[in-house]
């Protein structure tokens, strides 16, 4: 049994490196933006590119070509950076959105497939970064992962306001942050706490947050996700994320064997052949 298990574990890295055909496509398809399928198994028709620089934001690591999104995501990012500018929080650093026609990445994320997911760093810059800096820039951790504690020097008012600004937007369905970050947001006194419902705890999101938009109107092949549970999510559910044992040991258990990716929706296979 042990022998079989070690063989399986040996196979895992090979499978996760399996190339995704979507990574070979360098241009979006023409026509109106349409998200197809689910966030974790879908694609994007009529993708729009986010200009690499704009008022109040910059795209990082653009050589990876992951700055395409549904038109409504591109509009959302412009609106968010405008809001950030008005509040004088700094400059936004935008990470991965989606590939030109969406689809599965061969490594990294399971979602980001329909052009409705985007990663934004919690680190805000005072002034625009140079081209080289946009490649080399290092993430700023907001959480001491091992101690399951907030990083007091890096996390502050600006970060809390940034997440709130994104979450109150009605186009936003969910935001993922590390549970310790959610804890910080829960602790604060907000006049309106309804938006906290959308802020969902998830491992890994300790230097960036992940914004997920609702299926845009009229995109009938876009499959929405169930709404988050009622309430602000600050009670027992959040507490249940706190590791009972040493987080390092816990991490090992999380590394599970990856399954073969599911077959994409038919409309996506058509898009792939176009
Ligand atoms: Zn993400």
Coordinates of C-alpha atoms and ligand atoms in Angstrom, one line a residue:
X1 CA 0.0 0.0 0.0
X2 CA 2.8 2.4 1.0
X3 CA 4.6 1.5 -2.2
X4 CA 1.5 2.3 -4.3
X5 CA 1.0 5.6 -2.5
X6 CA 4.5 6.7 -3.1
X7 CA 4.2 5.9 -6.8
X8 CA 1.0 7.9 -6.9
X9 CA 2.6 10.8 -5.2
X10 CA 5.5 10.6 -7.6
X11 CA 3.0 10.9 -10.5
X12 CA 1.3 14.1 -9.1
X13 CA 3.9 16.6 -10.3
X14 CA 3.8 15.1 -13.7
X15 CA 0.1 15.4 -14.0
X16 CA 0.0 19.0 -12.7
X17 CA 2.5 19.9 -15.4
X18 CA 0.2 18.6 -18.1
X19 CA 0.0 21.4 -20.7
X20 CA -3.3 23.1 -21.1
X21 CA -4.3 23.7 -24.8
X22 CA -5.7 27.1 -23.7
X23 CA -2.2 28.3 -23.0
X24 CA -1.3 28.1 -26.7
X25 CA -3.9 30.5 -27.7
X26 CA -2.7 34.1 -28.0
X27 CA -5.7 36.0 -29.1
X28 CA -9.3 36.4 -27.9
X29 CA -12.2 35.4 -30.2
X30 CA -14.2 38.2 -31.8
X31 CA -17.6 39.3 -30.7
X32 CA -19.2 40.3 -27.5
X33 CA -17.8 39.0 -24.2
X34 CA -19.4 35.8 -23.0
X35 CA -18.5 33.7 -20.1
X36 CA -19.2 30.0 -20.6
X37 CA -19.4 27.2 -18.0
X38 CA -18.3 27.4 -14.4
X39 CA -15.4 29.4 -12.8
X40 CA -13.5 26.1 -12.5
X41 CA -14.4 24.6 -15.8
X42 CA -15.2 27.0 -18.6
X43 CA -13.9 29.6 -21.0
X44 CA -14.3 33.1 -22.3
X45 CA -15.6 34.2 -25.7
X46 CA -14.9 37.8 -26.9
X47 CA -12.3 38.4 -24.1
X48 CA -11.1 42.0 -23.6
X49 CA -7.6 42.9 -22.6
X50 CA -6.9 45.2 -19.7
X51 CA -4.6 48.0 -20.7
X52 CA -1.3 47.2 -18.9
X53 CA -1.3 50.7 -17.3
X54 CA -4.1 52.9 -16.4
X55 CA -5.2 55.6 -14.0
X56 CA -4.3 54.1 -10.6
X57 CA -3.4 50.6 -11.6
X58 CA -0.7 48.4 -13.3
X59 CA -0.7 44.9 -14.5
X60 CA 2.1 42.7 -13.2
X61 CA 4.0 40.0 -15.1
X62 CA 2.2 40.8 -18.3
X63 CA 4.5 38.4 -20.3
X64 CA 2.3 35.6 -18.9
X65 CA -0.6 36.9 -21.0
X66 CA -3.2 36.6 -18.2
X67 CA -4.7 40.0 -18.4
X68 CA -7.8 39.2 -20.4
X69 CA -11.3 39.2 -19.0
X70 CA -15.0 39.5 -19.6
X71 CA -15.8 43.1 -20.6
X72 CA -17.6 43.5 -17.2
X73 CA -14.4 42.4 -15.3
X74 CA -12.3 45.0 -17.3
X75 CA -14.9 47.6 -16.5
X76 CA -15.0 46.6 -12.8
X77 CA -11.2 46.8 -12.5
X78 CA -11.2 50.4 -14.0
X79 CA -14.0 51.4 -11.6
X80 CA -12.2 49.8 -8.6
X81 CA -8.9 51.6 -9.4
X82 CA -10.8 54.9 -9.8
X83 CA -12.3 54.3 -6.4
X84 CA -8.9 53.5 -4.9
X85 CA -7.6 56.8 -6.4
X86 CA -10.4 58.8 -5.0
X87 CA -9.8 57.4 -1.5
X88 CA -6.1 58.0 -2.0
X89 CA -5.2 54.5 -1.0
X90 CA -2.4 54.2 -3.6
X91 CA -1.8 52.3 -6.8
X92 CA -3.4 48.9 -7.5
X93 CA -1.3 46.0 -8.6
X94 CA -3.3 43.6 -10.8
X95 CA -2.2 39.9 -11.1
X96 CA -3.8 37.1 -13.0
X97 CA -7.2 37.6 -14.6
X98 CA -7.6 35.0 -17.4
X99 CA -6.0 33.9 -20.7
X100 CA -7.3 35.3 -24.0
X101 CA -10.0 32.7 -24.3
X102 CA -10.0 31.7 -20.6
X103 CA -9.8 28.0 -19.9
X104 CA -7.6 26.0 -17.6
X105 CA -4.1 27.0 -16.6
X106 CA -1.6 24.1 -16.5
X107 CA -0.6 25.2 -13.0
X108 CA -1.6 27.6 -10.3
X109 CA -5.3 28.2 -10.3
X110 CA -8.2 26.0 -10.7
X111 CA -10.6 28.9 -11.4
X112 CA -10.0 32.1 -13.5
X113 CA -11.4 30.2 -16.5
X114 CA -14.3 32.4 -17.5
X115 CA -12.8 35.9 -17.3
X116 CA -14.8 36.7 -14.2
X117 CA -12.0 36.1 -11.6
X118 CA -9.1 38.4 -10.9
X119 CA -6.2 38.5 -8.3
X120 CA -5.4 41.9 -6.9
X121 CA -2.5 42.4 -4.5
X122 CA -3.2 43.9 -1.1
X123 CA 0.1 45.7 -1.4
X124 CA -0.5 49.2 -2.7
X125 CA 2.3 51.3 -4.2
X126 CA 2.8 55.0 -3.9
X127 CA 3.9 55.5 -7.4
X128 CA 3.9 53.5 -10.7
X129 CA 6.5 50.7 -10.9
X130 CA 9.0 50.4 -13.8
X131 CA 8.7 47.6 -16.4
X132 CA 11.4 45.6 -14.6
X133 CA 9.8 46.1 -11.2
X134 CA 6.5 44.9 -12.5
X135 CA 8.2 41.6 -13.2
X136 CA 10.4 41.4 -10.1
X137 CA 8.0 42.8 -7.6
X138 CA 7.7 40.7 -4.4
X139 CA 4.5 40.1 -2.6
X140 CA 4.0 41.6 0.8
X141 CA 2.6 39.1 3.2
X142 CA -0.4 40.3 5.3
X143 CA -0.4 37.2 7.5
X144 CA 2.2 35.3 9.6
X145 CA 1.2 32.0 8.2
X146 CA 2.9 29.8 10.8
X147 CA 1.4 31.7 13.7
X148 CA -2.0 32.2 12.1
X149 CA -1.7 36.0 13.0
X150 CA -2.1 39.2 11.0
X151 CA 1.1 41.0 10.0
X152 CA 0.6 44.2 11.9
X153 CA 3.2 46.2 9.9
X154 CA 1.8 45.3 6.5
X155 CA -1.9 45.1 7.1
X156 CA -3.7 48.4 7.7
X157 CA -6.6 50.7 7.1
X158 CA -5.8 50.9 3.3
X159 CA -6.1 47.1 2.9
X160 CA -9.4 46.9 4.8
X161 CA -10.8 49.8 2.8
X162 CA -9.7 48.2 -0.5
X163 CA -11.4 44.9 0.2
X164 CA -14.6 46.7 1.3
X165 CA -14.6 48.9 -1.8
X166 CA -14.4 45.8 -4.0
X167 CA -17.0 43.8 -1.9
X168 CA -19.7 46.4 -1.9
X169 CA -19.8 46.4 -5.7
X170 CA -22.9 44.7 -6.8
X171 CA -21.1 43.0 -9.7
X172 CA -19.0 41.1 -7.1
X173 CA -20.2 37.6 -6.1
X174 CA -17.4 36.6 -3.8
X175 CA -14.0 37.7 -2.6
X176 CA -11.4 35.2 -1.2
X177 CA -9.0 36.2 1.5
X178 CA -6.9 34.2 4.0
X179 CA -9.1 33.4 7.1
X180 CA -6.8 35.6 9.3
X181 CA -7.6 38.6 7.0
X182 CA -11.3 37.8 7.2
X183 CA -10.9 37.8 11.0
X184 CA -9.4 41.3 10.8
X185 CA -12.3 42.6 8.7
X186 CA -14.8 41.0 11.1
X187 CA -13.2 42.7 14.1
X188 CA -13.7 46.2 12.7
X189 CA -16.8 48.3 13.3
X190 CA -18.5 48.9 10.0
X191 CA -21.8 50.8 9.7
X192 CA -22.9 48.3 7.1
X193 CA -21.7 44.7 7.4
X194 CA -23.7 43.1 4.6
X195 CA -20.7 43.0 2.2
X196 CA -18.8 40.8 4.7
X197 CA -21.0 37.9 3.6
X198 CA -19.2 38.0 0.2
X199 CA -15.7 37.9 1.8
X200 CA -14.9 34.2 2.0
X201 CA -12.0 32.6 3.8
X202 CA -9.7 30.5 1.7
X203 CA -6.1 29.4 2.1
X204 CA -3.3 31.0 0.1
X205 CA -4.9 34.5 -0.2
X206 CA -2.6 36.2 2.3
X207 CA -0.9 38.7 0.0
X208 CA -3.6 39.1 -2.6
X209 CA -7.4 38.9 -2.7
X210 CA -9.4 37.2 -5.4
X211 CA -12.4 38.9 -6.8
X212 CA -15.1 36.8 -8.5
X213 CA -17.9 38.5 -10.4
X214 CA -21.5 37.2 -10.9
X215 CA -22.4 35.8 -14.3
X216 CA -23.1 38.9 -16.4
X217 CA -26.6 39.5 -17.6
X218 CA -27.5 37.7 -20.8
X219 CA -24.6 35.2 -20.6
X220 CA -26.9 32.2 -20.6
X221 CA -24.1 29.6 -20.7
X222 CA -22.4 31.0 -17.7
X223 CA -23.0 28.8 -14.7
X224 CA -23.3 30.7 -11.4
X225 CA -22.2 29.5 -8.0
X226 CA -24.5 29.1 -5.1
X227 CA -24.8 32.3 -2.9
X228 CA -22.6 32.2 0.2
X229 CA -24.3 31.2 3.4
X230 CA -26.4 33.9 5.0
X231 CA -24.8 36.2 7.6
X232 CA -21.5 37.9 7.8
X233 CA -19.5 34.6 8.1
X234 CA -17.7 36.0 11.2
X235 CA -18.7 33.3 13.7
X236 CA -18.3 29.6 14.0
X237 CA -17.5 29.1 10.3
X238 CA -14.6 31.4 10.4
X239 CA -13.4 29.9 13.7
X240 CA -13.4 26.4 12.1
X241 CA -10.6 27.5 9.8
X242 CA -8.1 27.9 12.6
X243 CA -5.7 25.0 12.5
X244 CA -5.9 22.8 15.5
X245 CA -2.4 21.4 15.0
X246 CA 0.7 23.1 13.8
X247 CA -0.1 24.7 10.4
X248 CA 3.1 23.2 8.8
X249 CA 1.8 19.7 9.5
X250 CA -1.6 20.6 8.4
X251 CA -0.3 21.7 5.0
X252 CA 1.0 18.3 4.2
X253 CA -2.4 16.8 4.6
X254 CA -3.8 19.3 2.1
X255 CA -1.5 18.2 -0.7
X256 CA -3.9 15.7 -2.3
X257 CA -3.7 13.8 -5.5
X258 CA -4.9 15.9 -8.4
X259 CA -7.7 14.4 -10.5
X260 CA -7.7 14.6 -14.3
X261 CA -9.4 17.9 -15.2
X262 CA -13.1 17.6 -16.3
X263 CA -14.1 17.9 -19.9
X264 CA -14.9 21.5 -20.7
X265 CA -18.4 22.5 -22.0
X266 CA -19.0 21.8 -25.7
X267 CA -19.1 25.6 -26.5
X268 CA -15.6 25.8 -25.1
X269 CA -14.3 23.0 -27.3
X270 CA -15.7 24.9 -30.3
X271 CA -13.9 28.1 -29.1
X272 CA -10.7 26.1 -28.8
X273 CA -10.8 24.9 -32.4
X274 CA -11.7 28.4 -33.9
Ligands
LIG1 ZN1 -7.2 33.9 -7.9

